[in-house]
Structures are given as C-alpha cells and as structure tokens.
Amino acid sequence: MHAHVQQVEQGAAYLAAGVTTVRDLGNILEFVTGIRDTLDAGKGLGPRILVSGIVDGDGPRALGTVRIKQREDIAPVLDRLKRAGCLEVKLYSSVAPSLVRPIAEAAHRRGMRVVGHVPEGMSVLEAIAAGYDGVSHVQFLFDPLFAPGEAGKMSREARARRIADADVAAPPLAQVVRAFAAKKVMLDDTLALYELMNHTAEENARREPGLAKLPRELRGLFDGSSPAQAELDGAIFSKYLAIVGALHRAGVPIVAGTDISVPGHSLHRELELYVQAGFSPMAAIQAATSVPARVMGLQAQVGTVEPGKRADLVLVAGDPIADIRNIRKVTTVVARGRMYDPAALWRIAEFTP
Ligand SMILES: [Zn+2]
C-alpha cells in the first residue's frame, strides 16, 4: 500500500515476495500508468498497480511536475489524474494548507480519495479535518508534540528527545489516535522503512535478512542511523511502534506499505513489526490483504480467498499464525490466475532467491 514502481524489474521482485497488488503512491504519471496498462494487458511480469497521482504545490522542495499552486489549478489537475485512472490524489509536503480542503472536496466529487504527506505548516489533525482519507508515514502523527514553527528552531537532538519521551496515551497523541478512529482515516505507516532509517547498518542486517539478497546495484542504500544517534533513533522507533499499536486497538485501518526500502522483503518485515506492535498474526496479515482491499473498494475482487474472487494467492511453507516470520517462506505465488516460482522471479530481478 506504499510502493513507488521505479524500475520494471521490481515487478518480478514484488511477485516473488508474494505481493500481487501494489499501490503506487507517487511516480512519473506516464511511466507508471504505462507499466500498469502493460501488465493489465497481460504483457509483463508484475503485480496489479493501483495508481495514486502525486500532486505538490510551490516551493524550493516541491516534488514532481504535477502542481497545484492556486485554486484555478485544482479542476484541470484532478481531471487529468482522473483520466489517467488514478484512484487517489496523493498530496505532497509543499501543497499550500489553504488549498487542502478545496482539493479534498474536488477529489471527493470525482470519486477520488485524498491521501499522503501532511503539508508543511499544517498538523495531522488539521489535515484530517480538511478531508484527508489516509495519511502516509507514521512520523507525521508526532507533529502535534511541537507548537507551530517550534520544531524548526530546535536542534535535531532536542526534537528527537521530545518524540522519544512522548506518551502515546496522553494528549496530544491520544487526540491524534481519536481523530483517526473517529473518521476511520487510514494510515500506511511505513514502519519497515523507519526501522531501516533508525538503526545502524549492523543492526539492520540482523533485522532484515532480505538485505543480504539484494542485487549489487541496490546494496549500500540502507546505511541507516549512525552509532552516535542510534540510541535516540531507536527510542523514536519504539514510539512509532507504540502509536501504530494504539491506532490498531482503536479500530483505525492500518495498511502495510514499505515505500522505497528492500523490494518485497520489507513487506514481510512490515508484518513482523505489526506483531511486535501488538497485532495478532492474523490482523497483521489482514493489514496486507483484506483491509487494503476494503479501503480501496476492491473487496469484491481481492483480499480474501473465496470462490468468485481473483486467483491471487500466496503459499508459504509454515504457519504464519504460529510464527509470523513464516510469511517469508514463500513457495508459490499465484497472480491473475497464473502460478509462479518465486526463486525464478527473484533471479529475474537479480536478487539471491
Ligand atoms: Zn513514498
């Protein structure tokens, strides 16, 4: 539920890991819709791709070429995304806060959801009030710990300490949990990505066995935290796990997404982390199956194994309910009714099977 399909080889890697559908949360629109349409025509190797159209605003750190800088831009941009088959509008960090509500209203009128980063100058509570249907990245949930403008004036260490010392059961984080629960706002937390960023390279090698299987070109991408910062970063990561657990207990739809991390393998890690956060193993599996299917309106086609649904299946050698780590032991993947050998797929993407 949080992918960026940047290379066609990723299709084989995702399938090898048992990922039969991905939500692409930001890409070059013509590139990703081209891959999507090729796969849908049965001509390529990869999961079904659900495309969210990324939109940013103005400013030095704005991303991509699809921009909404003023109200007049909203209708033509959203019409373009709708024509391209985008199911959602993904807002990025430089969208003007004053434009979020009109964008959300215009998107909802067109049958599209609004998801993404919380724009700079806005809190997650304001984003939800303005119409967000989903938030990406658990880090945004901690912004209410800081007064407006305060975080920018603090040292990295002081900011990190504030998060590491926070109590997720007390205000303002308890209000964040309530706001998500009240409107059933979805969170794709990207915990597996934060784990890689917040731990040292040695620690990451221990936690994510998939790192040892990467093709040469992708090695060294995850140097992680420096030993000097590792303790504080690890404490922040513990708070990320705690709030995801609290959101799950409050009935918030949590969906498994990994962003740009270890292709395929990080999805398995995400589910292991959900169990650490207090999910039952079945609930962790549902965060990658039935919950995303329901959120995306695809529950009649996918998400559970039932007659009449699409033949998208993953077989694993072991019981993942007994030990969620068995989710990594993928022996067979069925997607669009075709059966695949994961080892052969990994080799196509130049991973070690
Ligand atoms: Zn992303």
CSV table of C-alpha atoms and ligand atoms in Angstrom, one decimal:
chain,number,residue,atom,x,y,z
A,1,MET,CA,0.0,0.0,0.0
A,2,HIS,CA,3.0,2.3,-0.3
A,3,ALA,CA,5.1,1.5,-3.3
A,4,HIS,CA,7.0,3.5,-5.9
A,5,VAL,CA,7.5,1.3,-9.0
A,6,GLN,CA,10.7,2.9,-10.3
A,7,GLN,CA,12.1,0.0,-12.3
A,8,VAL,CA,10.3,-2.7,-14.3
A,9,GLU,CA,12.5,-5.3,-12.5
A,10,GLN,CA,10.6,-4.5,-9.3
A,11,GLY,CA,7.6,-6.3,-10.8
A,12,ALA,CA,9.3,-9.6,-10.6
A,13,ALA,CA,10.7,-8.9,-7.1
A,14,TYR,CA,7.3,-7.9,-5.7
A,15,LEU,CA,5.6,-11.0,-7.2
A,16,ALA,CA,8.4,-13.2,-5.8
A,17,ALA,CA,7.7,-11.9,-2.3
A,18,GLY,CA,4.0,-12.7,-2.8
A,19,VAL,CA,2.9,-9.1,-3.4
A,20,THR,CA,0.1,-9.4,-6.0
A,21,THR,CA,-1.1,-5.8,-6.0
A,22,VAL,CA,0.7,-2.6,-5.2
A,23,ARG,CA,-0.5,0.9,-4.6
A,24,ASP,CA,2.0,3.3,-6.3
A,25,LEU,CA,2.0,6.5,-4.2
A,26,GLY,CA,3.9,8.8,-6.5
A,27,ASN,CA,5.7,8.4,-9.8
A,28,ILE,CA,6.1,9.9,-13.2
A,29,LEU,CA,2.5,9.6,-14.2
A,30,GLU,CA,3.0,8.4,-17.8
A,31,PHE,CA,5.7,5.9,-16.7
A,32,VAL,CA,3.6,4.2,-14.0
A,33,THR,CA,0.4,4.2,-16.0
A,34,GLY,CA,2.3,2.7,-18.9
A,35,ILE,CA,3.5,-0.2,-16.8
A,36,ARG,CA,0.1,-0.6,-15.2
A,37,ASP,CA,-1.6,-0.8,-18.6
A,38,THR,CA,1.1,-3.2,-20.0
A,39,LEU,CA,0.6,-5.6,-17.0
A,40,ASP,CA,-3.2,-5.3,-17.3
A,41,ALA,CA,-2.9,-6.3,-20.9
A,42,GLY,CA,-1.0,-9.5,-19.8
A,43,LYS,CA,2.2,-8.5,-21.4
A,44,GLY,CA,4.5,-8.0,-18.4
A,45,LEU,CA,5.6,-9.5,-15.2
A,46,GLY,CA,4.4,-7.9,-12.0
A,47,PRO,CA,1.6,-7.1,-9.6
A,48,ARG,CA,-1.5,-5.2,-10.4
A,49,ILE,CA,-0.7,-1.5,-9.9
A,50,LEU,CA,-3.2,0.9,-8.3
A,51,VAL,CA,-2.1,4.4,-9.2
A,52,SER,CA,-2.3,7.4,-6.9
A,53,GLY,CA,-1.5,10.7,-8.6
A,54,ILE,CA,1.1,12.7,-6.8
A,55,VAL,CA,0.5,16.4,-6.6
A,56,ASP,CA,2.7,19.0,-5.0
A,57,GLY,CA,2.5,22.8,-4.6
A,58,ASP,CA,5.0,25.5,-4.9
A,59,GLY,CA,8.4,26.0,-3.2
A,60,PRO,CA,12.0,25.1,-3.3
A,61,ARG,CA,11.4,21.5,-2.1
A,62,ALA,CA,8.4,20.8,-4.3
A,63,LEU,CA,8.4,17.4,-6.0
A,64,GLY,CA,7.4,16.2,-9.5
A,65,THR,CA,5.7,18.1,-12.3
A,66,VAL,CA,2.0,17.9,-11.4
A,67,ARG,CA,1.4,21.0,-9.3
A,68,ILE,CA,-1.5,22.8,-7.7
A,69,LYS,CA,-0.3,26.3,-6.8
A,70,GLN,CA,-3.7,28.1,-6.8
A,71,ARG,CA,-7.4,27.3,-6.7
A,72,GLU,CA,-7.6,27.6,-10.5
A,73,ASP,CA,-5.2,24.6,-10.9
A,74,ILE,CA,-7.4,22.2,-8.9
A,75,ALA,CA,-10.0,21.2,-11.5
A,76,PRO,CA,-7.7,20.7,-14.5
A,77,VAL,CA,-5.1,18.7,-12.4
A,78,LEU,CA,-7.7,16.5,-10.9
A,79,ASP,CA,-9.4,15.9,-14.2
A,80,ARG,CA,-6.1,14.9,-15.7
A,81,LEU,CA,-5.4,12.4,-12.8
A,82,LYS,CA,-9.0,11.0,-13.2
A,83,ARG,CA,-8.5,10.5,-16.9
A,84,ALA,CA,-5.2,8.6,-16.2
A,85,GLY,CA,-7.2,6.2,-14.0
A,86,CYS,CA,-5.8,7.5,-10.6
A,87,LEU,CA,-7.9,6.2,-7.7
A,88,GLU,CA,-6.4,8.8,-5.3
A,89,VAL,CA,-4.8,12.1,-5.1
A,90,LYS,CA,-1.6,12.0,-3.1
A,91,LEU,CA,-0.7,15.3,-1.7
A,92,TYR,CA,3.0,16.1,-1.0
A,93,SER,CA,4.7,18.4,1.5
A,94,SER,CA,4.6,21.7,-0.3
A,95,VAL,CA,0.9,21.9,-1.1
A,96,ALA,CA,-0.5,25.2,0.5
A,97,PRO,CA,-2.5,24.3,3.6
A,98,SER,CA,-5.3,26.6,2.5
A,99,LEU,CA,-5.8,24.5,-0.7
A,100,VAL,CA,-6.2,21.2,1.0
A,101,ARG,CA,-9.9,21.5,1.8
A,102,PRO,CA,-10.9,22.6,-1.7
A,103,ILE,CA,-8.7,19.9,-3.2
A,104,ALA,CA,-10.3,17.3,-1.0
A,105,GLU,CA,-13.8,18.4,-1.9
A,106,ALA,CA,-13.0,18.4,-5.6
A,107,ALA,CA,-11.4,15.0,-5.4
A,108,HIS,CA,-14.3,13.5,-3.5
A,109,ARG,CA,-16.7,14.9,-6.1
A,110,ARG,CA,-14.7,13.0,-8.7
A,111,GLY,CA,-14.8,9.8,-6.7
A,112,MET,CA,-11.1,10.0,-5.7
A,113,ARG,CA,-9.6,9.7,-2.2
A,114,VAL,CA,-7.1,12.2,-0.8
A,115,VAL,CA,-4.1,10.8,0.9
A,116,GLY,CA,-0.4,11.5,1.5
A,117,HIS,CA,2.0,13.6,3.5
A,118,VAL,CA,0.8,16.3,5.8
A,119,PRO,CA,1.8,19.5,4.1
A,120,GLU,CA,4.2,21.8,5.8
A,121,GLY,CA,2.5,24.4,8.0
A,122,MET,CA,-0.4,22.0,8.8
A,123,SER,CA,-0.9,19.5,11.6
A,124,VAL,CA,-2.2,16.0,11.0
A,125,LEU,CA,-5.3,17.0,13.0
A,126,GLU,CA,-6.0,19.9,10.5
A,127,ALA,CA,-5.3,17.6,7.5
A,128,ILE,CA,-7.9,15.1,8.8
A,129,ALA,CA,-10.4,17.9,9.5
A,130,ALA,CA,-9.8,19.2,5.9
A,131,GLY,CA,-10.8,15.9,4.4
A,132,TYR,CA,-7.8,13.5,4.3
A,133,ASP,CA,-8.9,9.9,3.8
A,134,GLY,CA,-5.4,8.5,4.5
A,135,VAL,CA,-2.0,9.5,5.8
A,136,SER,CA,1.3,8.1,4.8
A,137,HIS,CA,4.2,7.8,7.2
A,138,VAL,CA,3.7,7.5,11.0
A,139,GLN,CA,6.2,10.3,11.7
A,140,PHE,CA,3.5,13.0,10.8
A,141,LEU,CA,1.4,11.8,13.8
A,142,PHE,CA,4.0,13.2,16.1
A,143,ASP,CA,4.0,16.8,14.8
A,144,PRO,CA,1.3,17.9,17.4
A,145,LEU,CA,4.1,17.5,20.0
A,146,PHE,CA,5.5,20.8,18.7
A,147,ALA,CA,4.0,24.3,18.7
A,148,PRO,CA,3.6,25.8,15.2
A,149,GLY,CA,7.1,26.8,14.0
A,150,GLU,CA,8.8,25.3,17.1
A,151,ALA,CA,10.4,22.3,15.6
A,152,GLY,CA,12.4,24.3,13.0
A,153,LYS,CA,14.1,26.2,15.8
A,154,MET,CA,15.1,23.1,17.8
A,155,SER,CA,18.2,21.1,17.5
A,156,ARG,CA,17.9,17.6,15.9
A,157,GLU,CA,18.7,16.1,19.3
A,158,ALA,CA,16.0,18.1,21.1
A,159,ARG,CA,13.4,17.3,18.5
A,160,ALA,CA,14.3,13.6,18.7
A,161,ARG,CA,14.2,13.7,22.5
A,162,ARG,CA,10.7,15.2,22.5
A,163,ILE,CA,9.4,12.3,20.4
A,164,ALA,CA,11.3,9.7,22.3
A,165,ASP,CA,9.9,10.9,25.6
A,166,ALA,CA,6.3,11.2,24.4
A,167,ASP,CA,3.4,9.3,25.9
A,168,VAL,CA,1.1,8.0,23.2
A,169,ALA,CA,-1.7,7.5,25.7
A,170,ALA,CA,-1.7,11.2,26.7
A,171,PRO,CA,-2.6,14.4,24.8
A,172,PRO,CA,-1.8,15.4,22.2
A,173,LEU,CA,-1.0,12.0,20.7
A,174,ALA,CA,-4.2,10.5,22.3
A,175,GLN,CA,-6.2,13.1,20.4
A,176,VAL,CA,-4.4,12.1,17.2
A,177,VAL,CA,-5.5,8.5,17.7
A,178,ARG,CA,-9.1,9.6,18.4
A,179,ALA,CA,-9.1,11.7,15.3
A,180,PHE,CA,-8.0,8.8,13.1
A,181,ALA,CA,-10.6,6.5,14.8
A,182,ALA,CA,-13.5,8.9,14.6
A,183,LYS,CA,-13.2,9.3,10.8
A,184,LYS,CA,-11.7,5.9,10.1
A,185,VAL,CA,-8.7,7.6,8.4
A,186,MET,CA,-6.3,5.0,7.0
A,187,LEU,CA,-2.6,5.0,7.9
A,188,ASP,CA,0.1,3.5,5.8
A,189,ASP,CA,2.8,3.8,8.5
A,190,THR,CA,5.9,2.6,6.5
A,191,LEU,CA,7.3,1.2,9.8
A,192,ALA,CA,9.7,-1.1,7.9
A,193,LEU,CA,11.3,2.0,6.2
A,194,TYR,CA,11.7,3.8,9.5
A,195,GLU,CA,13.2,0.8,11.1
A,196,LEU,CA,15.9,0.8,8.4
A,197,MET,CA,16.5,4.6,8.9
A,198,ASN,CA,16.6,4.4,12.7
A,199,HIS,CA,19.0,1.6,13.2
A,200,THR,CA,22.7,1.0,12.3
A,201,ALA,CA,23.8,-1.0,9.3
A,202,GLU,CA,24.8,-3.9,11.5
A,203,GLU,CA,21.5,-3.9,13.3
A,204,ASN,CA,19.6,-3.7,10.0
A,205,ALA,CA,21.5,-6.7,8.7
A,206,ARG,CA,20.2,-8.6,11.7
A,207,ARG,CA,16.6,-7.4,11.5
A,208,GLU,CA,16.1,-7.7,7.7
A,209,PRO,CA,17.6,-10.8,6.1
A,210,GLY,CA,16.4,-9.5,2.7
A,211,LEU,CA,19.3,-7.0,2.8
A,212,ALA,CA,21.8,-9.9,2.1
A,213,LYS,CA,19.8,-10.8,-1.1
A,214,LEU,CA,19.8,-7.5,-2.9
A,215,PRO,CA,21.3,-7.2,-6.4
A,216,ARG,CA,24.7,-5.4,-6.4
A,217,GLU,CA,23.2,-2.1,-7.6
A,218,LEU,CA,20.9,-1.8,-4.6
A,219,ARG,CA,23.4,-2.7,-1.9
A,220,GLY,CA,24.6,0.1,0.4
A,221,LEU,CA,21.3,2.0,0.1
A,222,PHE,CA,20.5,1.4,3.7
A,223,ASP,CA,23.4,2.6,5.8
A,224,GLY,CA,20.8,3.6,8.5
A,225,SER,CA,21.5,5.5,11.6
A,226,SER,CA,25.0,6.5,12.8
A,227,PRO,CA,26.2,4.7,16.0
A,228,ALA,CA,26.1,8.1,17.9
A,229,GLN,CA,22.4,8.7,17.1
A,230,ALA,CA,21.3,5.0,17.2
A,231,GLU,CA,20.1,5.0,20.8
A,232,LEU,CA,17.8,8.1,20.4
A,233,ASP,CA,16.6,6.9,16.9
A,234,GLY,CA,15.8,3.5,18.3
A,235,ALA,CA,13.7,5.2,21.1
A,236,ILE,CA,11.8,7.2,18.4
A,237,PHE,CA,11.2,3.9,16.5
A,238,SER,CA,9.7,2.4,19.7
A,239,LYS,CA,7.2,5.3,19.9
A,240,TYR,CA,6.3,4.7,16.2
A,241,LEU,CA,5.5,1.0,17.1
A,242,ALA,CA,3.5,2.1,20.1
A,243,ILE,CA,1.3,4.6,18.3
A,244,VAL,CA,0.6,2.1,15.5
A,245,GLY,CA,-0.4,-0.4,18.1
A,246,ALA,CA,-2.7,2.2,19.8
A,247,LEU,CA,-4.3,3.1,16.4
A,248,HIS,CA,-4.9,-0.6,15.7
A,249,ARG,CA,-6.6,-1.1,19.1
A,250,ALA,CA,-8.8,1.9,18.4
A,251,GLY,CA,-10.0,0.4,15.1
A,252,VAL,CA,-8.1,2.5,12.7
A,253,PRO,CA,-7.4,0.9,9.3
A,254,ILE,CA,-3.7,0.2,9.2
A,255,VAL,CA,-2.3,-0.9,5.9
A,256,ALA,CA,1.1,-2.4,5.1
A,257,GLY,CA,3.3,-0.3,2.9
A,258,THR,CA,7.0,0.0,2.7
A,259,ASP,CA,7.9,2.9,0.5
A,260,ILE,CA,11.4,2.7,-1.1
A,261,SER,CA,13.0,0.0,1.1
A,262,VAL,CA,14.1,-3.6,0.4
A,263,PRO,CA,11.8,-4.5,-2.5
A,264,GLY,CA,9.5,-7.4,-1.5
A,265,HIS,CA,11.3,-8.3,1.7
A,266,SER,CA,10.3,-5.2,3.6
A,267,LEU,CA,6.6,-6.1,3.2
A,268,HIS,CA,7.4,-9.2,5.2
A,269,ARG,CA,9.2,-7.1,7.8
A,270,GLU,CA,6.3,-4.7,8.0
A,271,LEU,CA,4.0,-7.6,9.0
A,272,GLU,CA,6.6,-8.8,11.6
A,273,LEU,CA,6.7,-5.3,13.0
A,274,TYR,CA,2.9,-5.2,13.3
A,275,VAL,CA,3.1,-8.3,15.5
A,276,GLN,CA,5.7,-6.5,17.6
A,277,ALA,CA,3.3,-3.6,17.9
A,278,GLY,CA,0.6,-5.9,19.3
A,279,PHE,CA,-1.4,-7.0,16.3
A,280,SER,CA,-2.4,-10.7,16.3
A,281,PRO,CA,-0.6,-12.5,13.4
A,282,MET,CA,-3.9,-12.7,11.6
A,283,ALA,CA,-4.5,-9.0,12.0
A,284,ALA,CA,-1.0,-8.4,10.6
A,285,ILE,CA,-1.8,-10.5,7.5
A,286,GLN,CA,-5.1,-8.7,7.1
A,287,ALA,CA,-3.2,-5.4,7.0
A,288,ALA,CA,-1.7,-6.6,3.7
A,289,THR,CA,-4.9,-8.3,2.4
A,290,SER,CA,-8.5,-7.7,3.4
A,291,VAL,CA,-8.0,-4.2,5.0
A,292,PRO,CA,-6.4,-2.6,1.9
A,293,ALA,CA,-8.9,-4.4,-0.3
A,294,ARG,CA,-11.8,-2.8,1.6
A,295,VAL,CA,-10.2,0.6,1.8
A,296,MET,CA,-9.6,0.6,-1.9
A,297,GLY,CA,-13.1,-0.6,-2.7
A,298,LEU,CA,-11.8,-3.9,-4.2
A,299,GLN,CA,-13.2,-6.3,-1.5
A,300,ALA,CA,-15.5,-8.0,-4.1
A,301,GLN,CA,-12.4,-9.0,-6.1
A,302,VAL,CA,-9.5,-9.5,-3.8
A,303,GLY,CA,-8.4,-9.6,-0.1
A,304,THR,CA,-9.7,-13.0,1.0
A,305,VAL,CA,-9.6,-16.5,-0.5
A,306,GLU,CA,-13.2,-17.2,-1.7
A,307,PRO,CA,-14.9,-18.6,-4.8
A,308,GLY,CA,-15.5,-15.8,-7.3
A,309,LYS,CA,-12.6,-13.7,-6.3
A,310,ARG,CA,-9.4,-13.2,-8.3
A,311,ALA,CA,-6.9,-16.0,-8.1
A,312,ASP,CA,-4.3,-14.0,-6.3
A,313,LEU,CA,-2.7,-16.4,-3.7
A,314,VAL,CA,0.5,-16.9,-1.8
A,315,LEU,CA,1.6,-20.2,-0.4
A,316,VAL,CA,4.1,-20.3,2.4
A,317,ALA,CA,6.0,-23.2,3.9
A,318,GLY,CA,4.9,-22.9,7.5
A,319,ASP,CA,2.1,-21.5,9.6
A,320,PRO,CA,2.3,-17.7,9.8
A,321,ILE,CA,-0.3,-17.6,12.6
A,322,ALA,CA,2.1,-19.7,14.7
A,323,ASP,CA,5.1,-17.5,13.8
A,324,ILE,CA,4.7,-14.5,11.5
A,325,ARG,CA,8.2,-15.0,10.2
A,326,ASN,CA,6.9,-17.9,8.2
A,327,ILE,CA,5.5,-15.2,5.9
A,328,ARG,CA,8.9,-15.0,4.3
A,329,LYS,CA,8.9,-18.7,3.2
A,330,VAL,CA,7.0,-18.1,0.0
A,331,THR,CA,6.9,-21.3,-2.1
A,332,THR,CA,4.3,-20.4,-4.7
A,333,VAL,CA,2.7,-17.2,-5.9
A,334,VAL,CA,-0.5,-17.2,-8.0
A,335,ALA,CA,-1.4,-13.8,-9.6
A,336,ARG,CA,-4.1,-13.2,-12.2
A,337,GLY,CA,-4.6,-17.0,-12.2
A,338,ARG,CA,-1.0,-17.8,-13.2
A,339,MET,CA,1.3,-19.8,-11.0
A,340,TYR,CA,4.9,-18.5,-10.4
A,341,ASP,CA,8.0,-20.0,-8.9
A,342,PRO,CA,9.5,-17.3,-6.5
A,343,ALA,CA,13.1,-18.4,-7.0
A,344,ALA,CA,12.9,-17.9,-10.7
A,345,LEU,CA,11.3,-14.5,-10.2
A,346,TRP,CA,14.0,-13.4,-7.7
A,347,ARG,CA,16.7,-14.4,-10.3
A,348,ILE,CA,15.0,-12.3,-13.0
A,349,ALA,CA,15.3,-9.3,-10.7
A,350,GLU,CA,18.9,-10.3,-9.9
A,351,PHE,CA,18.2,-10.9,-6.2
A,352,THR,CA,19.6,-14.0,-4.5
A,353,PRO,CA,16.5,-16.3,-4.1
B,1,ZN,ZN,6.5,7.1,-0.7
